[in-house]
Amino acid sequence: MPRQKTGARNGAALKLHRGVTFGEVSIMPSQARSGAEPQVLETGTTPAIEYSTSGVPTHFARCSGRGGARNRADRESHELTPAQVGNLVAAERHARCIALPFTRMISIHWEAAGVPLEKMAKATGHFLDLLSKALARHGSRTAWIWVHENGHRKGGHCHILIHVPAHLVQRMTGLQRGWLRLITGNPYRARVIHSKPVGGRLGLELGNPDLHRANLDEALGYLLKGVRHTAAAQFALARLEPGGRVIGKRCGTSQNISLSARRKSEVWAARRSAPPTQVV
C-alpha cells in the first residue's frame, strides 16, 4: 500500500528518485468534483464489487478484454472511490506475487493528442492492447493498472504503471509514437507521451528490490491522488489532487491481476495448503 513518505526499509536508507515528474504537462482546464462514497472494508477491497478491467487474459498477453456496463460512454465520475483504490492497491500487490512488478510509468495526454474525453477509455484500451501484444511477440508477459484524470490545463490524460522487462524497453518505446498515430489518426505532438522507469533506472527491480519498491510506492500513490479526501487516511495517501471529470471507465487493471484472477489465485493457494484427505 502507498505510504506517506518511504525513506527507509528494513533499517536501510533508501534514496527515492526525485527527478521523476510522472509526465504532468499543462494542457487544458479541469472540472468539478462530486459523488457519494460507498462503504468498503478496512483493507480497501470489496469482494462484492466487480471492478473494471482492460487488458490481457490471466495467463498470457495476447488479446484485450474490454466492455460491459462499466464501460458505458455516458458514465461520468470525478474521483476515485475507496473501493477502486483498494482494487488497484491489491492488483499491484498481486503483480509482484506473479513476478510481474510494475517497472515503468507511462503518462499519455489524450486530449493533447486530439482524443475527446468520451473516447479516452477506448484509446487507452487500444494502446495497452498494442503494447501487450508487442511484448507477447517477444516472449514477455505483462501486467498493469491505469487511472484516467482530467486536470487543469492538462485535459484528459492517463497514467499507467506496467511491467516492461528492461531488455525490451528500448524496442517498446520506439513503437509508442507509431501506436499513437494509429490510435488518434493524427501526427504525433511533442510531450503527448512520457515513459520513465520506476526509480529512474532500468532493472532496478532486480538490482535493488527494496529501492524499487520504495519508488513504486511513491508512483502508486501518485496514481491514486484523485481519491476522495475522506479515504486518504484509510490508504495513507499524502498527495491528493482533484481527479477531474472523466467519461467512461476511470481506472482498470490487466485481467491477470484483476479481482477475478486474485480470487482464483487464493482458491488455488488454499487447495495447495489443505491437508491431504485420508481414506479410511
Coordinates of C-alpha atoms in Angstrom, one line a residue:
M1 CA 0.0 0.0 0.0
P2 CA 1.3 3.5 -0.7
R3 CA 3.0 5.2 2.2
Q4 CA 3.1 8.8 3.1
K5 CA 6.9 9.0 2.9
T6 CA 9.1 6.0 2.2
G7 CA 12.6 6.8 3.2
A8 CA 13.9 3.6 4.7
R9 CA 13.0 -0.1 4.7
N10 CA 14.3 -2.8 7.0
G11 CA 16.7 -0.4 8.6
A12 CA 18.5 0.6 5.3
A13 CA 18.3 4.1 4.0
L14 CA 16.7 4.3 0.6
K15 CA 17.1 7.2 -1.8
L16 CA 13.9 7.8 -3.8
H17 CA 14.2 9.0 -7.4
R18 CA 13.1 12.6 -7.1
G19 CA 13.6 13.6 -10.7
V20 CA 10.5 11.8 -11.9
T21 CA 7.6 14.2 -12.6
F22 CA 5.4 11.5 -13.9
G23 CA 4.7 13.3 -17.1
E24 CA 2.5 16.1 -15.9
V25 CA 2.0 18.7 -18.7
S26 CA -0.2 21.7 -18.6
I27 CA -2.8 21.4 -21.4
M28 CA -6.5 22.0 -20.6
P29 CA -8.8 23.2 -17.8
S30 CA -10.3 20.8 -15.2
Q31 CA -13.8 20.1 -13.9
A32 CA -15.5 20.0 -10.6
R33 CA -15.6 17.0 -8.1
S34 CA -18.7 15.2 -6.9
G35 CA -20.2 11.8 -5.9
A36 CA -21.2 9.7 -2.9
E37 CA -18.8 7.4 -1.1
P38 CA -19.6 3.6 -0.8
Q39 CA -18.7 1.6 2.2
V40 CA -15.6 -0.6 1.9
L41 CA -13.7 -3.0 4.1
E42 CA -10.7 -1.8 6.2
T43 CA -8.3 -3.3 3.6
G44 CA -9.9 -1.1 0.9
T45 CA -11.3 -4.1 -1.1
T46 CA -14.9 -5.0 -1.6
P47 CA -15.3 -8.6 -2.9
A48 CA -19.0 -8.0 -3.8
I49 CA -18.0 -5.4 -6.4
E50 CA -16.8 -6.4 -9.9
Y51 CA -14.1 -4.0 -11.0
S52 CA -13.3 -2.7 -14.5
T53 CA -10.5 -4.5 -16.3
S54 CA -8.9 -3.7 -19.5
G55 CA -6.2 -6.0 -20.9
V56 CA -4.9 -9.5 -21.2
P57 CA -6.1 -13.0 -20.3
T58 CA -4.9 -14.3 -17.0
H59 CA -2.1 -16.5 -18.3
F60 CA -0.8 -14.6 -21.4
A61 CA -0.8 -11.3 -23.1
R62 CA -2.4 -11.9 -26.5
C63 CA -5.8 -10.1 -26.6
S64 CA -7.8 -7.5 -24.8
G65 CA -11.0 -8.0 -22.8
R66 CA -12.9 -4.8 -22.6
G67 CA -16.5 -3.7 -22.5
G68 CA -19.6 -4.3 -20.3
A69 CA -21.8 -2.0 -18.3
R70 CA -18.9 -0.3 -16.5
N71 CA -17.5 0.9 -19.9
R72 CA -20.6 3.0 -20.8
A73 CA -19.7 6.1 -22.7
D74 CA -22.2 8.1 -20.7
R75 CA -20.8 7.1 -17.3
E76 CA -19.2 10.0 -15.5
S77 CA -17.0 10.3 -12.4
H78 CA -15.0 13.0 -10.7
E79 CA -12.8 11.0 -8.4
L80 CA -11.6 7.5 -7.5
T81 CA -13.7 5.7 -5.0
P82 CA -12.2 3.9 -2.0
A83 CA -13.3 0.6 -3.5
Q84 CA -11.4 1.4 -6.7
V85 CA -8.3 2.4 -4.8
G86 CA -8.4 -0.8 -2.8
N87 CA -8.7 -2.8 -6.0
L88 CA -5.7 -1.0 -7.6
V89 CA -3.6 -1.5 -4.5
A90 CA -4.5 -5.2 -4.4
A91 CA -3.7 -5.5 -8.1
E92 CA -0.3 -4.0 -7.6
R93 CA 0.4 -6.5 -4.8
H94 CA -0.7 -9.4 -6.9
A95 CA 1.5 -8.3 -9.8
R96 CA 4.5 -8.7 -7.6
C97 CA 3.3 -12.1 -6.4
I98 CA 3.2 -13.4 -10.0
A99 CA 6.6 -12.0 -10.8
L100 CA 5.4 -9.1 -12.9
P101 CA 6.2 -6.0 -10.7
F102 CA 5.5 -2.6 -12.3
T103 CA 8.7 -1.2 -13.7
R104 CA 7.5 1.7 -15.9
M105 CA 5.3 4.7 -15.5
I106 CA 3.6 5.9 -18.7
S107 CA 1.5 9.1 -19.0
I108 CA -0.5 9.8 -22.1
H109 CA -2.1 13.2 -22.6
W110 CA -5.0 12.1 -24.8
E111 CA -6.7 15.5 -25.2
A112 CA -3.4 17.0 -26.4
A113 CA -3.3 14.1 -28.9
G114 CA -6.7 15.1 -30.3
V115 CA -8.8 12.4 -28.4
P116 CA -12.0 13.8 -26.9
L117 CA -12.9 12.9 -23.4
E118 CA -15.6 10.5 -24.3
K119 CA -13.2 8.4 -26.4
M120 CA -10.3 8.4 -23.9
A121 CA -11.2 5.0 -22.4
K122 CA -11.2 3.4 -25.8
A123 CA -7.9 5.0 -26.7
T124 CA -6.2 3.8 -23.5
G125 CA -7.5 0.2 -24.1
H126 CA -6.2 0.3 -27.7
F127 CA -2.7 1.5 -26.5
L128 CA -2.5 -1.2 -23.9
D129 CA -3.6 -3.8 -26.3
L130 CA -0.9 -2.9 -28.8
L131 CA 1.7 -2.8 -26.1
S132 CA 0.8 -6.1 -24.6
K133 CA 0.8 -7.8 -28.0
A134 CA 4.2 -6.3 -28.8
L135 CA 5.6 -7.7 -25.6
A136 CA 4.0 -11.1 -26.2
R137 CA 5.7 -11.3 -29.6
H138 CA 9.0 -11.0 -27.8
G139 CA 8.0 -13.7 -25.3
S140 CA 7.2 -11.5 -22.4
R141 CA 4.2 -11.4 -20.1
T142 CA 3.0 -8.1 -18.6
A143 CA 0.6 -6.6 -16.1
W144 CA -0.7 -3.1 -15.5
I145 CA -3.0 -0.7 -13.7
W146 CA -4.2 2.6 -15.1
V147 CA -6.1 5.7 -14.0
H148 CA -7.8 8.4 -16.0
E149 CA -7.7 12.1 -15.0
N150 CA -8.8 15.4 -16.4
G151 CA -6.7 18.1 -14.8
H152 CA -6.4 21.9 -15.0
R153 CA -4.6 22.9 -18.3
K154 CA -3.8 19.2 -18.9
G155 CA -7.1 17.9 -20.3
G156 CA -8.0 14.2 -20.3
H157 CA -5.0 12.0 -19.7
C158 CA -4.0 8.6 -18.4
H159 CA -1.4 7.3 -16.0
I160 CA -0.2 3.7 -16.4
L161 CA 2.0 1.5 -14.2
I162 CA 3.1 -1.5 -16.2
H163 CA 5.7 -4.3 -16.2
V164 CA 8.1 -4.0 -19.1
P165 CA 11.3 -6.0 -18.9
A166 CA 14.4 -3.8 -19.1
H167 CA 15.8 -5.5 -22.2
L168 CA 12.6 -4.7 -24.1
V169 CA 12.2 -1.0 -23.1
Q170 CA 14.0 0.5 -26.0
R171 CA 12.1 -1.6 -28.5
M172 CA 8.7 -0.7 -26.9
T173 CA 9.4 3.0 -26.6
G174 CA 10.5 3.1 -30.2
L175 CA 7.0 1.9 -31.2
Q176 CA 4.9 4.2 -29.0
R177 CA 4.6 7.2 -31.3
G178 CA 3.5 5.0 -34.1
W179 CA 0.8 3.5 -31.9
L180 CA -0.4 6.9 -31.0
R181 CA -0.6 7.9 -34.7
L182 CA -2.6 4.8 -35.4
I183 CA -5.0 5.3 -32.4
T184 CA -5.6 9.0 -33.0
G185 CA -5.2 9.4 -36.8
N186 CA -3.1 12.5 -36.1
P187 CA 0.6 13.3 -36.4
Y188 CA 2.4 12.8 -33.1
R189 CA 2.6 16.0 -31.0
A190 CA 5.6 16.7 -28.7
R191 CA 5.0 15.9 -25.0
V192 CA 1.9 13.8 -25.5
I193 CA 3.5 10.6 -24.0
H194 CA 6.0 10.3 -21.2
S195 CA 7.6 7.0 -20.3
K196 CA 10.1 6.6 -17.4
P197 CA 11.4 3.6 -15.4
V198 CA 10.2 3.4 -11.8
G199 CA 13.0 4.6 -9.7
G200 CA 14.8 6.4 -12.5
R201 CA 16.8 3.5 -14.0
L202 CA 16.3 0.2 -15.8
G203 CA 16.5 -3.1 -14.0
L204 CA 16.1 -1.5 -10.5
E205 CA 13.6 -4.2 -9.6
L206 CA 16.3 -6.8 -9.9
G207 CA 19.4 -4.8 -8.8
N208 CA 17.9 -3.2 -5.8
P209 CA 14.4 -4.6 -5.0
D210 CA 13.9 -2.5 -1.8
L211 CA 14.7 0.8 -3.6
H212 CA 12.4 -0.2 -6.4
R213 CA 9.6 -1.0 -4.0
A214 CA 10.0 2.4 -2.2
N215 CA 9.9 4.2 -5.5
L216 CA 6.9 2.1 -6.7
D217 CA 5.1 3.1 -3.5
E218 CA 5.6 6.7 -4.5
A219 CA 4.4 6.1 -8.1
L220 CA 1.4 4.2 -6.9
G221 CA 0.5 7.0 -4.5
Y222 CA 0.7 9.4 -7.5
L223 CA -1.8 7.3 -9.5
L224 CA -4.2 7.3 -6.5
K225 CA -4.0 11.0 -5.7
G226 CA -7.5 11.6 -7.2
V227 CA -9.3 9.6 -4.5
R228 CA -12.0 11.1 -2.2
H229 CA -10.5 13.1 0.6
T230 CA -12.4 11.1 3.2
A231 CA -10.5 8.0 2.1
A232 CA -7.0 9.5 2.3
A233 CA -6.3 8.3 5.8
Q234 CA -7.5 4.8 5.0
F235 CA -4.8 4.4 2.4
A236 CA -2.1 6.6 4.0
L237 CA -2.1 8.9 0.9
A238 CA -0.2 12.1 1.4
R239 CA -0.8 13.6 -2.0
L240 CA -4.4 14.5 -3.0
E241 CA -5.5 16.4 -6.1
P242 CA -8.8 16.8 -8.0
G243 CA -9.2 14.0 -10.4
G244 CA -11.5 15.9 -12.8
R245 CA -14.4 14.8 -14.9
V246 CA -13.9 11.5 -16.7
I247 CA -16.4 9.8 -19.1
G248 CA -16.4 6.0 -19.1
K249 CA -14.1 3.9 -17.0
R250 CA -11.9 5.8 -14.6
C251 CA -9.4 3.1 -13.8
G252 CA -8.6 -0.5 -14.6
T253 CA -6.2 -3.4 -14.4
S254 CA -5.0 -6.2 -16.7
Q255 CA -7.0 -9.3 -16.4
N256 CA -4.2 -11.3 -14.8
I257 CA -4.3 -9.1 -11.7
S258 CA -8.0 -8.4 -11.6
L259 CA -10.3 -9.2 -8.7
S260 CA -11.3 -12.4 -10.5
A261 CA -7.7 -13.5 -11.1
R262 CA -6.8 -12.8 -7.4
R263 CA -9.8 -14.8 -6.2
K264 CA -8.7 -17.8 -8.4
S265 CA -5.2 -17.5 -7.0
E266 CA -6.5 -17.5 -3.4
V267 CA -8.6 -20.7 -4.2
W268 CA -5.6 -22.5 -5.6
A269 CA -3.4 -21.4 -2.7
A270 CA -6.0 -22.7 -0.3
R271 CA -6.2 -26.0 -2.1
R272 CA -2.4 -26.5 -2.1
S273 CA -2.1 -25.7 1.6
A274 CA -5.0 -28.0 2.6
P275 CA -4.0 -31.3 4.3
P276 CA -4.5 -34.4 2.1
T277 CA -7.8 -36.3 2.5
Q278 CA -7.3 -39.6 4.4
V279 CA -9.1 -42.6 3.1
V280 CA -10.5 -44.8 5.8

